[in-house]
């Protein structure tokens, strides 16, 4: 059971997007850099990818889940801790010890990962174009539930 | 013969004018007794699950404060929340701080944590969020660690830190435990789900509540729309027969009274558009409680 309405969740997204503006462009640029790094891996690219991913995970855990999401969802602090823990693990294994490599492989796992990357870079930022969620309260999650439309 | 003087006539006119607002005022909300002491509560309360969980958004908080004020103006008293509802308790406190008169409030919240010590801290935090020195009702949310929290609540009640205590269950779970606690523990209130889809409490819990003289708060009483969900296994009810006046009363009140055998006719359920058209005034979208107070299904509106 989700204890908040779609309106409130989109409001939180709106606050977040307004708060970090215009950092979205920097984040998008870093995302493109990650894609380039996995298709053209070079020396040190594993460490670069791991560092960027770790920053993203920790940032999302603290800035979104801990600060903005926690007031409306009792589970958000747990999400924040898990996101931060994931970020720390990636940073430890990839950025500090250089034990992670990222490259595209023509396998089912590779194509699934590429699909997720494509969705996050192309579909997710443009959801507002074909839904009723206008900037800054977009992109949206799967919160459009019938139960909120009695 | 006695004549009407000008002075008497004008005096009578002024007296009639002073009574006019009272005569034009809406009748007071129906009340039901909630304890052996005879205290009564209006039958419609205000829940805060989802609807009051609006975070720090100032505009949404102001809108909820207006709803709270309208609720009090309309004769309502019971406001119910829980620490599980995110920011709802903080938003209720915000609204109460702006209410013209909070003396009508019957404050009800819950304790919801697996740890007894954290439960005490949680209840103290709830008092702060609401701005209440003493809650009228504290309940154990979904029976979570009920043994430990009941010990705390009984202690608080003995010390006068809370007036009534109770237990809740949201989705029809643990009715066996619920019944045992009702039968053996000195609680004052119970809260559970009861609507046209979910009528299990008619079997044992409602009769037991009546026998023990417990106050009853009904959850999810407007869950008629639940049957419209594609994943819901239960068919939509078709509505009561016209010769079931007691059942009509049952669903038009927050409190329970003894009922006759099931009045549901064996005919196909109405379609979703029919349900919306007949159960929701205006036939449009019906927001979640507390705004749903005006659009809870009533048999008066039911025209299959």
Short mmCIF file of N, CA, C and O in Angstrom, two decimals, chain B residues 241-250 252 260 299:
data_model
loop_
_atom_site.label_atom_id
_atom_site.label_comp_id
_atom_site.label_asym_id
_atom_site.label_seq_id
_atom_site.Cartn_x
_atom_site.Cartn_y
_atom_site.Cartn_z
N UNK B 241 -31.98 -5.50 -1.22
CA UNK B 241 -33.39 -5.46 -1.60
C UNK B 241 -34.03 -4.24 -0.96
O UNK B 241 -33.57 -3.73 0.06
N UNK B 242 -35.09 -3.80 -1.57
CA UNK B 242 -35.75 -2.61 -1.05
C UNK B 242 -36.38 -2.85 0.32
O UNK B 242 -36.63 -1.93 1.07
N UNK B 243 -36.62 -4.11 0.66
CA UNK B 243 -37.25 -4.40 1.95
C UNK B 243 -36.20 -4.70 3.01
O UNK B 243 -36.31 -5.66 3.74
N UNK B 244 -35.16 -3.93 3.05
CA UNK B 244 -34.12 -4.16 4.07
C UNK B 244 -33.73 -2.83 4.71
O UNK B 244 -32.59 -2.41 4.60
N UNK B 245 -34.66 -2.20 5.37
CA UNK B 245 -34.36 -0.87 5.89
C UNK B 245 -33.25 -0.86 6.92
O UNK B 245 -32.48 0.08 6.98
N UNK B 246 -33.12 -1.93 7.73
CA UNK B 246 -32.08 -1.91 8.76
C UNK B 246 -30.70 -1.93 8.14
O UNK B 246 -29.76 -1.34 8.65
N UNK B 247 -30.58 -2.66 7.02
CA UNK B 247 -29.28 -2.71 6.37
C UNK B 247 -28.95 -1.37 5.75
O UNK B 247 -27.81 -0.95 5.71
N UNK B 248 -29.94 -0.67 5.26
CA UNK B 248 -29.67 0.66 4.74
C UNK B 248 -29.07 1.52 5.85
O UNK B 248 -28.12 2.25 5.64
N UNK B 249 -29.62 1.39 7.03
CA UNK B 249 -29.10 2.21 8.13
C UNK B 249 -27.67 1.80 8.45
O UNK B 249 -26.83 2.62 8.75
N UNK B 250 -27.42 0.51 8.35
CA UNK B 250 -26.11 0.03 8.75
C UNK B 250 -25.00 0.69 7.95
O UNK B 250 -23.99 1.11 8.49
N UNK B 252 -25.11 3.51 6.43
CA UNK B 252 -25.13 4.96 6.41
C UNK B 252 -24.62 5.52 7.72
O UNK B 252 -24.76 6.68 8.01
N UNK B 260 -30.25 -7.84 10.20
CA UNK B 260 -30.94 -9.07 9.80
C UNK B 260 -30.04 -9.89 8.89
O UNK B 260 -28.95 -9.45 8.53
N UNK B 299 -27.77 4.15 0.02
CA UNK B 299 -28.81 3.45 -0.72
C UNK B 299 -29.81 4.41 -1.33
O UNK B 299 -30.47 4.11 -2.29
#
